Amino acid sequence: MNDVTINSLINFFVKRHKEILSLLLQHLYLTFLAVGFAILVGIPLGILIARYKKLSGPIIGVANVIQAIPSLALLGFLIPFLGIGTKPSIFMVLLYSLLPIIKNCYTALVNIDGDLLEAAKGMGMTKRQVLFRVQIPLAMPVIMAGIRISAVTAVGLMTIAAFVGAGGLGDLVFRGVQSVNNNMIIAGALPACLLALVMDFVIGRLEKLTVPKGIR
């Protein structure tokens, strides 16, 4: 077992900096793909169940059940269908990212003041115009909060991708556990933690840019 000291950890980072950077970029790429697909699926589902409320119970219920399944078990279940590598990892993180996005989108849309919607309709707006010009701008702060939660969670979940050969920072953690190398474990875990903090900050800044000033 390797004892961790500041000097040994710094030396490890210096010697393996190219490998760590490569795995960090790979981790970031996989996370962006998973969260991006989750946004493309989650926001339309949130809009759908806000319009047809009878669907909200089943859809949010399924998302809750998925969230309760252990990540390794879900990954193992996906392997027979998607094989090993990046596909099951991205799909797993996508599934886990759906709940905050769907729930926040749905909650934000159904809690908009009905008088505002009636006023918009009274001005002659179509349903599509009401959705894109009134509802979504008003709901954007809560929607972005859901995306923020999903993105930060996805960074941690993506470390499990190494178990199926997808790469990312989890590869260092996995190899470090196998070889009982604490420096290697920290070299994978520390950048993942920093990446989560950076993602949270960046999406927080994007939230300010996407939310109209009046609503902000």
mmCIF file of C-alpha atoms in Angstrom:
data_model
loop_
_atom_site.group_PDB
_atom_site.id
_atom_site.type_symbol
_atom_site.label_atom_id
_atom_site.label_comp_id
_atom_site.label_asym_id
_atom_site.label_seq_id
_atom_site.Cartn_x
_atom_site.Cartn_y
_atom_site.Cartn_z
ATOM 1 C CA MET A 1 0.000 0.000 0.000
ATOM 2 C CA ASN A 2 1.351 3.447 -0.957
ATOM 3 C CA ASP A 3 1.287 6.143 1.731
ATOM 4 C CA VAL A 4 0.115 9.500 0.421
ATOM 5 C CA THR A 5 2.291 12.553 1.032
ATOM 6 C CA ILE A 6 2.072 15.947 -0.616
ATOM 7 C CA ASN A 7 5.426 15.398 -2.358
ATOM 8 C CA SER A 8 4.538 11.921 -3.654
ATOM 9 C CA LEU A 9 1.177 13.206 -4.907
ATOM 10 C CA ILE A 10 2.755 16.200 -6.666
ATOM 11 C CA ASN A 11 5.366 13.916 -8.243
ATOM 12 C CA PHE A 12 2.625 11.589 -9.449
ATOM 13 C CA PHE A 13 0.727 14.504 -11.031
ATOM 14 C CA VAL A 14 3.891 15.802 -12.693
ATOM 15 C CA LYS A 15 4.863 12.395 -14.107
ATOM 16 C CA ARG A 16 1.347 11.521 -15.285
ATOM 17 C CA HIS A 17 0.076 15.010 -16.222
ATOM 18 C CA LYS A 18 -0.489 14.130 -19.886
ATOM 19 C CA GLU A 19 -2.469 11.013 -19.018
ATOM 20 C CA ILE A 20 -4.506 12.856 -16.370
ATOM 21 C CA LEU A 21 -5.282 15.710 -18.776
ATOM 22 C CA SER A 22 -6.316 13.258 -21.493
ATOM 23 C CA LEU A 23 -8.636 11.387 -19.120
ATOM 24 C CA LEU A 24 -10.032 14.686 -17.805
ATOM 25 C CA LEU A 25 -10.953 15.821 -21.325
ATOM 26 C CA GLN A 26 -12.470 12.399 -22.038
ATOM 27 C CA HIS A 27 -14.477 12.618 -18.796
ATOM 28 C CA LEU A 28 -15.702 16.092 -19.727
ATOM 29 C CA TYR A 29 -16.710 14.943 -23.223
ATOM 30 C CA LEU A 30 -18.694 11.948 -21.918
ATOM 31 C CA THR A 31 -20.409 14.092 -19.275
ATOM 32 C CA PHE A 32 -21.386 16.761 -21.804
ATOM 33 C CA LEU A 33 -22.846 14.136 -24.118
ATOM 34 C CA ALA A 34 -24.893 12.505 -21.358
ATOM 35 C CA VAL A 35 -26.237 15.767 -19.913
ATOM 36 C CA GLY A 36 -26.852 17.197 -23.391
ATOM 37 C CA PHE A 37 -29.006 14.217 -24.362
ATOM 38 C CA ALA A 38 -30.756 14.403 -20.964
ATOM 39 C CA ILE A 39 -31.682 18.042 -21.664
ATOM 40 C CA LEU A 40 -32.994 17.139 -25.137
ATOM 41 C CA VAL A 41 -35.177 14.410 -23.609
ATOM 42 C CA GLY A 42 -36.020 15.920 -20.209
ATOM 43 C CA ILE A 43 -37.256 19.403 -21.156
ATOM 44 C CA PRO A 44 -39.756 18.183 -23.811
ATOM 45 C CA LEU A 45 -41.008 15.579 -21.308
ATOM 46 C CA GLY A 46 -41.392 18.296 -18.658
ATOM 47 C CA ILE A 47 -43.372 20.448 -21.106
ATOM 48 C CA LEU A 48 -45.489 17.446 -22.110
ATOM 49 C CA ILE A 49 -46.505 16.495 -18.570
ATOM 50 C CA ALA A 50 -47.150 20.147 -17.680
ATOM 51 C CA ARG A 51 -49.656 20.251 -20.534
ATOM 52 C CA TYR A 52 -51.116 16.771 -19.914
ATOM 53 C CA LYS A 53 -50.978 16.477 -16.131
ATOM 54 C CA LYS A 54 -52.326 12.903 -16.091
ATOM 55 C CA LEU A 55 -48.968 11.798 -17.511
ATOM 56 C CA SER A 56 -46.977 13.502 -14.757
ATOM 57 C CA GLY A 57 -47.455 10.727 -12.178
ATOM 58 C CA PRO A 58 -46.278 7.819 -14.384
ATOM 59 C CA ILE A 59 -43.373 9.707 -16.012
ATOM 60 C CA ILE A 60 -41.998 11.220 -12.803
ATOM 61 C CA GLY A 61 -42.585 7.867 -11.085
ATOM 62 C CA VAL A 62 -40.473 6.028 -13.668
ATOM 63 C CA ALA A 63 -37.729 8.681 -13.326
ATOM 64 C CA ASN A 64 -37.835 8.227 -9.530
ATOM 65 C CA VAL A 65 -37.509 4.442 -9.859
ATOM 66 C CA ILE A 66 -34.500 4.810 -12.179
ATOM 67 C CA GLN A 67 -32.898 7.173 -9.653
ATOM 68 C CA ALA A 68 -33.324 4.545 -6.922
ATOM 69 C CA ILE A 69 -31.514 1.790 -8.862
ATOM 70 C CA PRO A 70 -27.827 1.437 -7.867
ATOM 71 C CA SER A 71 -25.636 2.804 -10.642
ATOM 72 C CA LEU A 72 -23.514 -0.340 -11.025
ATOM 73 C CA ALA A 73 -26.647 -2.494 -11.231
ATOM 74 C CA LEU A 74 -28.136 -0.252 -13.923
ATOM 75 C CA LEU A 75 -24.852 -0.281 -15.840
ATOM 76 C CA GLY A 76 -24.752 -4.081 -15.652
ATOM 77 C CA PHE A 77 -28.316 -4.269 -16.925
ATOM 78 C CA LEU A 78 -27.476 -2.075 -19.929
ATOM 79 C CA ILE A 79 -24.372 -4.028 -21.013
ATOM 80 C CA PRO A 80 -26.273 -6.907 -22.733
ATOM 81 C CA PHE A 81 -28.168 -4.334 -24.830
ATOM 82 C CA LEU A 82 -25.503 -1.696 -25.501
ATOM 83 C CA GLY A 83 -22.267 -3.648 -25.051
ATOM 84 C CA ILE A 84 -19.283 -2.206 -23.190
ATOM 85 C CA GLY A 85 -17.581 1.140 -23.646
ATOM 86 C CA THR A 86 -19.063 4.613 -23.909
ATOM 87 C CA LYS A 87 -22.638 3.760 -24.950
ATOM 88 C CA PRO A 88 -23.889 2.132 -21.707
ATOM 89 C CA SER A 89 -22.043 4.746 -19.622
ATOM 90 C CA ILE A 90 -23.578 7.701 -21.455
ATOM 91 C CA PHE A 91 -27.032 6.093 -21.384
ATOM 92 C CA MET A 92 -26.749 5.351 -17.641
ATOM 93 C CA VAL A 93 -25.791 8.941 -16.785
ATOM 94 C CA LEU A 94 -28.513 10.216 -19.129
ATOM 95 C CA LEU A 95 -31.136 8.207 -17.222
ATOM 96 C CA TYR A 96 -29.907 9.465 -13.853
ATOM 97 C CA SER A 97 -29.871 13.057 -15.131
ATOM 98 C CA LEU A 98 -33.499 13.031 -16.249
ATOM 99 C CA LEU A 99 -35.290 13.359 -12.891
ATOM 100 C CA PRO A 100 -34.049 16.843 -11.841
ATOM 101 C CA ILE A 101 -34.592 18.220 -15.356
ATOM 102 C CA ILE A 102 -38.091 16.763 -15.841
ATOM 103 C CA LYS A 103 -39.251 17.599 -12.309
ATOM 104 C CA ASN A 104 -37.908 21.153 -12.296
ATOM 105 C CA CYS A 105 -39.312 21.884 -15.748
ATOM 106 C CA TYR A 106 -42.735 20.489 -14.789
ATOM 107 C CA THR A 107 -42.831 22.271 -11.414
ATOM 108 C CA ALA A 108 -41.805 25.607 -12.908
ATOM 109 C CA LEU A 109 -44.392 25.461 -15.701
ATOM 110 C CA VAL A 110 -47.376 24.400 -13.562
ATOM 111 C CA ASN A 111 -46.650 27.098 -10.958
ATOM 112 C CA ILE A 112 -46.773 30.025 -13.373
ATOM 113 C CA ASP A 113 -49.544 32.468 -12.474
ATOM 114 C CA GLY A 114 -52.657 31.565 -14.473
ATOM 115 C CA ASP A 115 -53.563 35.265 -14.857
ATOM 116 C CA LEU A 116 -50.371 35.820 -16.857
ATOM 117 C CA LEU A 117 -51.272 32.991 -19.231
ATOM 118 C CA GLU A 118 -54.805 34.302 -19.630
ATOM 119 C CA ALA A 119 -53.446 37.766 -20.374
ATOM 120 C CA ALA A 120 -51.114 36.300 -23.016
ATOM 121 C CA LYS A 121 -54.012 34.416 -24.627
ATOM 122 C CA GLY A 122 -56.125 37.573 -24.490
ATOM 123 C CA MET A 123 -53.439 39.340 -26.529
ATOM 124 C CA GLY A 124 -54.010 36.789 -29.276
ATOM 125 C CA MET A 125 -50.982 34.578 -28.673
ATOM 126 C CA THR A 126 -51.129 30.972 -29.846
ATOM 127 C CA LYS A 127 -50.279 28.084 -27.485
ATOM 128 C CA ARG A 128 -46.849 27.856 -29.070
ATOM 129 C CA GLN A 129 -46.212 31.577 -28.583
ATOM 130 C CA VAL A 130 -47.405 31.432 -24.960
ATOM 131 C CA LEU A 131 -45.030 28.525 -24.336
ATOM 132 C CA PHE A 132 -41.917 30.073 -25.871
ATOM 133 C CA ARG A 133 -42.528 33.746 -25.075
ATOM 134 C CA VAL A 134 -44.115 33.520 -21.629
ATOM 135 C CA GLN A 135 -43.897 30.114 -19.942
ATOM 136 C CA ILE A 136 -40.337 29.033 -20.744
ATOM 137 C CA PRO A 137 -38.746 32.451 -19.954
ATOM 138 C CA LEU A 138 -40.577 32.506 -16.608
ATOM 139 C CA ALA A 139 -39.640 28.885 -15.871
ATOM 140 C CA MET A 140 -36.009 29.246 -16.970
ATOM 141 C CA PRO A 141 -34.451 29.861 -13.505
ATOM 142 C CA VAL A 142 -35.941 26.633 -12.121
ATOM 143 C CA ILE A 143 -35.154 24.663 -15.312
ATOM 144 C CA MET A 144 -31.527 25.815 -15.187
ATOM 145 C CA ALA A 145 -31.335 24.792 -11.522
ATOM 146 C CA GLY A 146 -32.368 21.256 -12.551
ATOM 147 C CA ILE A 147 -29.755 21.180 -15.304
ATOM 148 C CA ARG A 148 -27.151 22.393 -12.821
ATOM 149 C CA ILE A 149 -27.948 19.562 -10.392
ATOM 150 C CA SER A 150 -27.866 17.000 -13.208
ATOM 151 C CA ALA A 151 -24.529 18.218 -14.567
ATOM 152 C CA VAL A 152 -22.765 18.161 -11.186
ATOM 153 C CA THR A 153 -24.176 14.709 -10.375
ATOM 154 C CA ALA A 154 -23.198 13.427 -13.830
ATOM 155 C CA VAL A 155 -19.519 14.256 -13.249
ATOM 156 C CA GLY A 156 -19.438 11.900 -10.273
ATOM 157 C CA LEU A 157 -21.489 9.191 -11.928
ATOM 158 C CA MET A 158 -19.288 9.171 -15.019
ATOM 159 C CA THR A 159 -16.359 7.851 -12.962
ATOM 160 C CA ILE A 160 -18.154 4.480 -13.030
ATOM 161 C CA ALA A 161 -17.666 4.443 -16.814
ATOM 162 C CA ALA A 162 -14.186 2.965 -16.228
ATOM 163 C CA PHE A 163 -15.755 -0.312 -15.087
ATOM 164 C CA VAL A 164 -16.958 -0.936 -18.656
ATOM 165 C CA GLY A 165 -13.908 0.441 -20.439
ATOM 166 C CA ALA A 166 -15.320 3.860 -21.327
ATOM 167 C CA GLY A 167 -12.347 5.746 -19.869
ATOM 168 C CA GLY A 168 -12.503 9.052 -18.055
ATOM 169 C CA LEU A 169 -11.071 9.878 -14.649
ATOM 170 C CA GLY A 170 -12.679 6.786 -13.178
ATOM 171 C CA ASP A 171 -10.016 4.787 -15.032
ATOM 172 C CA LEU A 172 -7.374 6.149 -12.650
ATOM 173 C CA VAL A 173 -9.582 5.481 -9.628
ATOM 174 C CA PHE A 174 -10.329 1.930 -10.782
ATOM 175 C CA ARG A 175 -6.656 1.114 -11.466
ATOM 176 C CA GLY A 176 -5.654 2.748 -8.188
ATOM 177 C CA VAL A 177 -8.085 0.573 -6.240
ATOM 178 C CA GLN A 178 -6.849 -2.561 -8.015
ATOM 179 C CA SER A 179 -3.200 -1.792 -7.326
ATOM 180 C CA VAL A 180 -3.866 -0.193 -3.885
ATOM 181 C CA ASN A 181 -2.192 2.989 -5.126
ATOM 182 C CA ASN A 182 -3.601 5.929 -3.164
ATOM 183 C CA ASN A 183 -1.808 8.507 -5.309
ATOM 184 C CA MET A 184 -3.520 7.134 -8.401
ATOM 185 C CA ILE A 185 -6.926 7.115 -6.676
ATOM 186 C CA ILE A 186 -6.537 10.757 -5.619
ATOM 187 C CA ALA A 187 -5.232 11.694 -9.092
ATOM 188 C CA GLY A 188 -8.564 10.476 -10.489
ATOM 189 C CA ALA A 189 -10.861 11.686 -7.704
ATOM 190 C CA LEU A 190 -9.438 15.192 -7.185
ATOM 191 C CA PRO A 191 -9.796 16.391 -10.813
ATOM 192 C CA ALA A 192 -13.340 14.946 -10.845
ATOM 193 C CA CYS A 193 -14.219 17.029 -7.767
ATOM 194 C CA LEU A 194 -12.702 20.148 -9.310
ATOM 195 C CA LEU A 195 -14.533 19.477 -12.576
ATOM 196 C CA ALA A 196 -17.846 19.268 -10.688
ATOM 197 C CA LEU A 197 -17.155 22.643 -9.056
ATOM 198 C CA VAL A 198 -16.243 24.199 -12.424
ATOM 199 C CA MET A 199 -19.399 22.784 -14.029
ATOM 200 C CA ASP A 200 -21.503 24.236 -11.216
ATOM 201 C CA PHE A 201 -19.880 27.666 -11.658
ATOM 202 C CA VAL A 202 -20.153 27.694 -15.460
ATOM 203 C CA ILE A 203 -23.811 26.635 -15.501
ATOM 204 C CA GLY A 204 -24.509 29.237 -12.804
ATOM 205 C CA ARG A 205 -23.081 31.885 -15.136
ATOM 206 C CA LEU A 206 -25.088 30.502 -18.057
ATOM 207 C CA GLU A 207 -28.209 30.716 -15.907
ATOM 208 C CA LYS A 208 -27.681 34.457 -15.507
ATOM 209 C CA LEU A 209 -27.231 34.851 -19.263
ATOM 210 C CA THR A 210 -30.298 32.818 -20.249
ATOM 211 C CA VAL A 211 -32.714 34.241 -17.678
ATOM 212 C CA PRO A 212 -34.300 37.537 -18.827
ATOM 213 C CA LYS A 213 -33.227 40.563 -16.746
ATOM 214 C CA GLY A 214 -36.769 41.353 -15.653
ATOM 215 C CA ILE A 215 -37.261 37.863 -14.229
ATOM 216 C CA ARG A 216 -33.810 37.866 -12.659
#
